[in-house]
XYZ file of C-alpha atoms in Angstrom:
401
model
C 5.279 66.883 95.040
C 5.268 67.525 91.310
C 7.512 70.082 91.009
C 6.614 69.891 87.474
C 3.584 71.895 88.045
C 3.807 75.450 86.406
C 0.799 77.303 87.968
C -0.842 75.062 90.660
C 0.557 74.124 94.213
C -0.819 71.449 95.551
C -2.945 71.283 98.510
C -5.650 68.815 100.566
C -8.793 70.373 102.771
C -11.092 68.045 105.096
C -14.641 68.855 105.271
C -14.823 67.782 109.133
C -18.341 67.031 109.934
C -19.292 66.098 113.547
C -22.394 64.836 115.184
C -24.623 66.590 117.595
C -28.266 65.534 118.975
C -31.375 66.480 116.928
C -32.912 69.672 117.894
C -36.414 69.401 119.390
C -38.056 71.090 116.312
C -36.080 68.778 113.858
C -37.830 65.985 111.753
C -35.618 62.362 112.414
C -36.550 60.402 109.641
C -33.966 59.297 107.302
C -33.313 61.096 104.616
C -34.218 60.103 100.858
C -31.080 59.139 99.229
C -32.406 58.300 96.106
C -32.737 62.369 95.322
C -29.111 63.012 96.333
C -27.734 60.515 94.104
C -28.193 61.933 91.109
C -30.764 63.597 88.981
C -31.123 66.951 87.983
C -33.396 69.256 90.162
C -37.295 69.981 88.463
C -37.181 73.476 89.543
C -35.450 75.683 87.163
C -31.835 76.443 87.252
C -31.676 73.509 90.011
C -33.032 76.178 93.323
C -34.814 75.092 95.947
C -35.155 75.500 99.549
C -32.625 75.017 101.839
C -33.229 72.655 104.865
C -33.954 73.946 107.855
C -31.066 73.808 110.002
C -33.209 71.905 113.110
C -32.973 69.020 110.785
C -29.333 68.481 110.904
C -27.783 66.014 113.616
C -23.775 67.009 112.773
C -22.212 70.325 111.977
C -19.377 70.701 110.205
C -15.950 72.669 111.167
C -15.288 76.064 109.336
C -12.358 78.514 110.150
C -11.460 81.907 109.602
C -8.860 82.794 107.979
C -6.797 85.750 109.473
C -7.101 89.299 107.955
C -3.093 89.270 107.548
C -3.230 86.032 105.083
C -2.160 86.673 101.807
C -4.528 84.079 100.862
C -8.165 84.532 100.724
C -8.242 87.016 103.748
C -11.194 86.955 106.337
C -12.805 83.929 104.603
C -13.882 80.912 106.221
C -12.918 77.798 104.894
C -12.490 74.028 105.794
C -9.007 73.196 107.514
C -6.537 72.792 105.040
C -3.414 73.871 103.159
C -0.814 73.757 101.197
C 0.968 69.668 100.465
C 4.991 69.708 102.168
C 7.701 67.602 100.827
C 7.493 65.406 103.788
C 3.677 64.315 102.989
C 5.534 62.536 100.464
C 8.497 61.163 102.558
C 9.784 57.470 102.225
C 9.363 57.452 106.190
C 5.731 56.683 106.037
C 7.220 53.595 104.759
C 8.181 52.638 107.965
C 5.388 54.505 110.125
C 2.735 52.670 108.065
C 5.206 49.100 107.602
C 1.633 46.663 108.750
C 0.162 48.116 105.528
C 2.691 48.013 103.045
C 1.771 44.867 101.416
C -1.715 46.209 100.570
C -1.459 48.888 98.146
C -2.237 52.504 98.979
C -1.619 50.822 102.815
C -5.425 49.428 102.338
C -7.143 52.565 101.095
C -10.107 51.071 99.065
C -9.727 51.367 95.058
C -11.467 53.692 92.923
C -13.078 52.374 90.038
C -12.845 55.311 87.971
C -10.558 55.193 84.873
C -7.189 56.550 85.023
C -7.535 58.736 82.192
C -10.069 60.702 83.599
C -8.831 60.511 86.988
C -7.709 64.092 88.336
C -3.882 64.763 87.540
C -2.798 65.158 91.270
C -3.983 61.674 91.935
C -3.109 60.144 88.319
C 0.759 61.321 88.380
C 2.994 58.607 88.739
C 5.172 59.657 91.935
C 7.195 57.261 92.032
C 9.001 58.787 88.746
C 9.210 61.916 91.034
C 11.192 60.723 93.404
C 8.588 59.462 95.926
C 7.357 56.030 96.977
C 4.191 57.552 99.043
C 1.307 58.055 96.480
C -0.828 61.042 95.778
C -3.827 58.963 97.320
C -1.787 58.574 100.535
C 0.198 62.103 100.649
C -2.914 64.489 99.984
C -4.604 62.325 103.259
C -1.765 63.107 104.824
C -1.596 66.527 103.913
C -5.277 66.725 104.713
C -4.656 65.546 108.129
C -1.752 67.604 108.985
C -2.967 70.543 108.153
C -6.227 70.415 109.658
C -4.089 69.431 113.406
C -2.212 72.581 112.947
C -5.047 74.855 112.227
C -7.639 73.462 114.365
C -5.942 71.043 117.286
C -7.894 68.072 115.628
C -5.787 64.952 115.438
C -7.394 62.087 113.571
C -4.988 58.975 113.986
C -5.268 55.538 114.635
C -3.371 53.849 117.565
C -1.133 50.871 118.214
C -4.343 48.980 119.998
C -6.764 49.703 116.594
C -4.327 49.311 114.292
C -4.263 45.297 114.280
C -8.326 45.721 113.718
C -8.049 47.820 110.718
C -5.697 46.012 109.200
C -7.825 42.754 109.607
C -10.692 44.786 108.460
C -8.463 45.565 105.743
C -7.471 42.028 104.473
C -11.483 41.218 105.172
C -12.441 43.663 102.735
C -14.879 44.239 105.595
C -16.339 48.381 105.742
C -14.789 50.484 108.344
C -16.460 51.555 111.599
C -19.274 54.213 110.327
C -17.981 57.235 112.082
C -14.537 57.585 113.597
C -13.599 59.351 117.283
C -10.729 61.897 117.846
C -7.641 60.315 119.826
C -7.730 60.449 123.291
C -3.887 62.234 124.002
C -3.823 64.406 126.934
C -4.087 68.337 125.928
C -0.356 68.757 127.034
C 0.703 66.280 124.550
C -1.043 67.725 121.750
C -0.051 71.461 122.459
C 3.226 70.219 122.385
C 3.134 68.548 119.126
C 0.987 70.761 117.191
C 3.606 73.840 118.248
C 6.607 71.384 116.915
C 4.535 70.487 113.274
C 3.458 74.045 112.775
C 7.354 74.763 113.076
C 8.297 72.152 110.721
C 5.778 69.959 108.791
C 8.044 66.909 108.717
C 7.712 66.809 112.776
C 3.822 64.952 111.828
C 6.055 62.233 111.243
C 8.167 62.317 114.485
C 5.049 62.768 115.922
C 3.664 59.811 114.965
C 6.542 57.566 115.493
C 7.486 58.856 119.178
C 3.846 58.349 119.593
C 3.070 55.534 117.706
C -0.112 55.865 115.952
C -0.645 56.365 112.260
C -2.078 58.846 110.420
C -6.183 58.186 110.244
C -5.741 58.358 105.944
C -8.843 55.500 105.824
C -11.404 57.949 107.807
C -11.020 60.672 104.580
C -13.084 59.983 102.021
C -12.181 61.267 98.386
C -14.853 64.494 97.675
C -13.787 66.165 95.060
C -10.823 68.281 93.033
C -10.742 71.901 93.220
C -8.381 74.427 90.650
C -8.274 78.223 91.709
C -9.160 80.033 88.712
C -7.092 81.702 86.164
C -5.815 85.740 87.273
C -6.513 84.692 91.099
C -2.887 83.928 93.075
C -1.714 82.217 94.565
C -3.183 78.901 92.544
C -4.319 75.994 94.205
C -4.704 72.481 92.877
C -7.029 70.782 95.950
C -8.212 67.698 97.100
C -11.166 67.674 99.307
C -12.006 64.910 101.300
C -14.199 64.331 103.832
C -14.643 62.867 107.471
C -17.383 61.672 109.644
C -17.117 62.042 113.484
C -19.403 60.629 115.963
C -19.006 63.773 118.166
C -17.639 66.887 118.179
C -13.876 67.586 119.289
C -12.254 70.373 120.983
C -11.142 72.734 118.812
C -8.611 75.342 118.591
C -7.118 78.271 116.514
C -3.607 78.490 115.654
C -3.670 82.000 116.314
C -1.661 82.767 113.379
C -3.134 81.893 109.916
C -7.048 80.980 111.724
C -7.809 83.304 114.141
C -11.460 81.657 114.478
C -12.958 78.440 114.323
C -17.385 77.672 114.158
C -18.959 74.605 114.287
C -21.974 75.083 112.449
C -24.515 73.032 109.894
C -24.198 73.547 106.101
C -27.344 75.262 106.338
C -26.364 77.524 109.047
C -23.502 78.601 107.052
C -24.677 79.262 103.947
C -27.555 81.668 105.448
C -24.803 83.271 107.673
C -22.987 84.001 104.085
C -26.365 85.382 102.588
C -26.862 87.574 105.503
C -23.844 88.828 105.338
C -22.109 87.676 108.461
C -19.362 85.842 106.902
C -17.480 85.015 103.890
C -16.719 81.713 102.084
C -15.162 81.331 98.338
C -17.035 79.581 95.643
C -16.114 75.685 95.948
C -17.034 76.444 99.999
C -20.130 77.721 98.484
C -20.876 74.115 96.187
C -19.454 72.014 98.756
C -22.189 72.990 101.780
C -24.947 73.418 99.063
C -23.917 69.295 98.732
C -24.111 68.719 102.391
C -27.708 70.318 102.495
C -28.479 67.143 100.717
C -27.665 64.714 103.741
C -29.018 66.355 106.904
C -27.961 63.180 109.181
C -24.677 62.121 109.899
C -25.375 58.348 109.098
C -26.267 59.292 105.561
C -23.474 61.043 104.904
C -20.870 59.035 106.080
C -22.195 56.006 104.159
C -22.874 58.173 100.993
C -19.584 59.350 101.319
C -17.757 55.850 101.971
C -19.504 54.417 98.811
C -19.445 56.899 96.851
C -15.122 57.679 96.606
C -14.681 54.906 95.058
C -15.984 56.254 91.741
C -13.855 59.322 92.441
C -13.973 63.164 91.404
C -13.681 65.388 88.577
C -11.049 68.003 88.237
C -12.832 71.326 88.465
C -11.412 74.629 86.548
C -13.808 77.648 87.002
C -13.622 79.335 83.740
C -14.497 83.333 85.422
C -15.881 85.727 82.479
C -16.489 89.239 83.648
C -20.379 90.615 82.453
C -20.883 94.236 83.221
C -21.868 93.784 87.694
C -21.693 90.163 86.907
C -19.280 87.075 86.851
C -20.163 83.922 85.302
C -17.705 81.168 86.062
C -18.778 78.166 84.201
C -17.762 74.523 85.647
C -17.327 71.313 83.586
C -20.230 69.691 81.618
C -21.900 73.212 81.193
C -22.600 73.509 77.317
C -20.105 76.671 76.965
C -17.427 75.013 79.140
C -14.075 75.256 77.243
C -13.666 72.377 75.491
C -9.310 72.043 75.289
C -8.347 73.935 78.963
C -4.546 72.898 77.821
C -4.281 76.681 76.715
C -6.651 77.961 79.868
C -9.458 79.433 77.731
C -11.846 82.034 78.719
C -15.372 82.453 77.967
C -15.805 85.850 76.354
C -18.711 87.444 77.046
C -18.625 91.320 75.969
C -21.102 91.479 73.810
C -25.077 90.525 74.656
C -25.255 87.720 71.504
C -22.603 85.671 73.537
C -24.346 86.435 76.472
C -27.268 85.515 75.388
C -25.900 82.048 74.201
C -24.333 81.620 77.887
C -28.288 82.096 79.179
C -29.341 78.838 76.849
C -30.160 76.217 79.825
C -29.602 73.487 77.992
C -26.866 71.907 79.743
C -25.731 74.523 82.899
C -23.168 73.960 85.112
C -22.249 77.513 86.210
C -22.177 80.066 89.156
C -23.458 83.562 88.863
C -21.658 85.943 91.085
C -23.285 89.686 91.526
C -21.675 90.338 94.449
C -18.859 88.713 97.208
C -22.176 87.280 98.864
C -24.278 86.583 96.530
C -24.076 83.295 94.653
C -26.581 81.591 92.229
C -25.835 77.925 91.055
C -27.279 77.271 87.650
C -27.302 73.614 87.282
C -29.203 71.023 84.422
C -26.877 68.475 84.204
C -26.575 65.533 85.944
C -22.945 65.279 88.399
C -21.054 62.650 86.781
C -18.871 59.820 89.541
C -22.691 59.391 91.459
C -21.691 62.804 93.019
C -24.274 64.968 94.539
C -26.284 68.298 93.431
C -26.667 70.942 95.436
C -29.422 72.089 97.469
C -29.640 76.205 96.866
C -31.963 78.405 98.553
C -34.887 80.571 95.722
C -33.436 84.054 96.129
C -32.032 86.754 93.699
C -33.818 87.888 90.907
C -30.442 87.809 89.187
C -31.000 83.886 88.695
C -33.858 84.427 86.157
C -32.420 85.087 82.373
C -34.053 88.257 82.209
C -32.064 90.148 84.528
C -28.757 88.844 83.168
């Protein structure tokens, strides 16, 4: 754990996609990945129609946080949570002993230059007293939290370990879609309770059951920081994983009071209909997923793209009357020096008019908790996806900002 952080707590979350059969009115044609891999949308402010939910052959797991939660009560979120010191424990060296000769236990290398890597990945953990890198520890955290909150356990058995090790040595691509463990429900229930009591029991569980956390099934996706003036504040690594089929899922009855498997399009439509609430990062990532409605394409894209790395995104939020403009990196008015956590002043009409300049836009425009519009004219970095957005809301037009 990075004890030098002053404002943020490190965390990890998992976008978990799982396959289902296409519905009768679906369109089984292959997703046009050429339109998903980079160029700005041809409509103004990056707006287009959400794909119909029937086009998706997968669902995404969303968990509803308790109303008593101290962070985002009642929000629907991806499974995940705060890093525990045990995620960086040297005991993992013994658990992953077959992979110790491979850098980061055989995770594929990221081509992104170290100076542009998000600090949570670039930080030298050995200097902080841990032999476990952030690349590994944050994946362990995401898997542990997913197990705690939803009961979904992604592990590699001893029988699978040898073939996985060989594929790493041969530099072969991994199996396209991963299956959930086949442990009996009684065993899972027992260990889940123990891990909820103490995160370090996740190590004990892996040792006694002779399994490995399936860190290789998780692909780096994004890195979001909680904006200034929000508490608590988190520096969160987002990963993505594709499963062949929807696993059995149970909420933990503590922080999580409900779970829901839905297509990305369904979640966004429910949000717009005020049937549920999601935070801006979830809105952005679900809108990205709407680019790729087929699971096989999503797995291939996320697996290949992950080697490009990701940017660290700290939204800079500025209020203006009944609107909030939240700038993201790449926007023309995003502060160049974030070391002082600058804010953009939109208190005058002249300054607001400057913010409406569409030469380089990458921002949320939020008029109320259930009305988010994205304005994007930039090309995403790291070979990532642009969001797909619904044509809605007059708040998107410049004349009404």
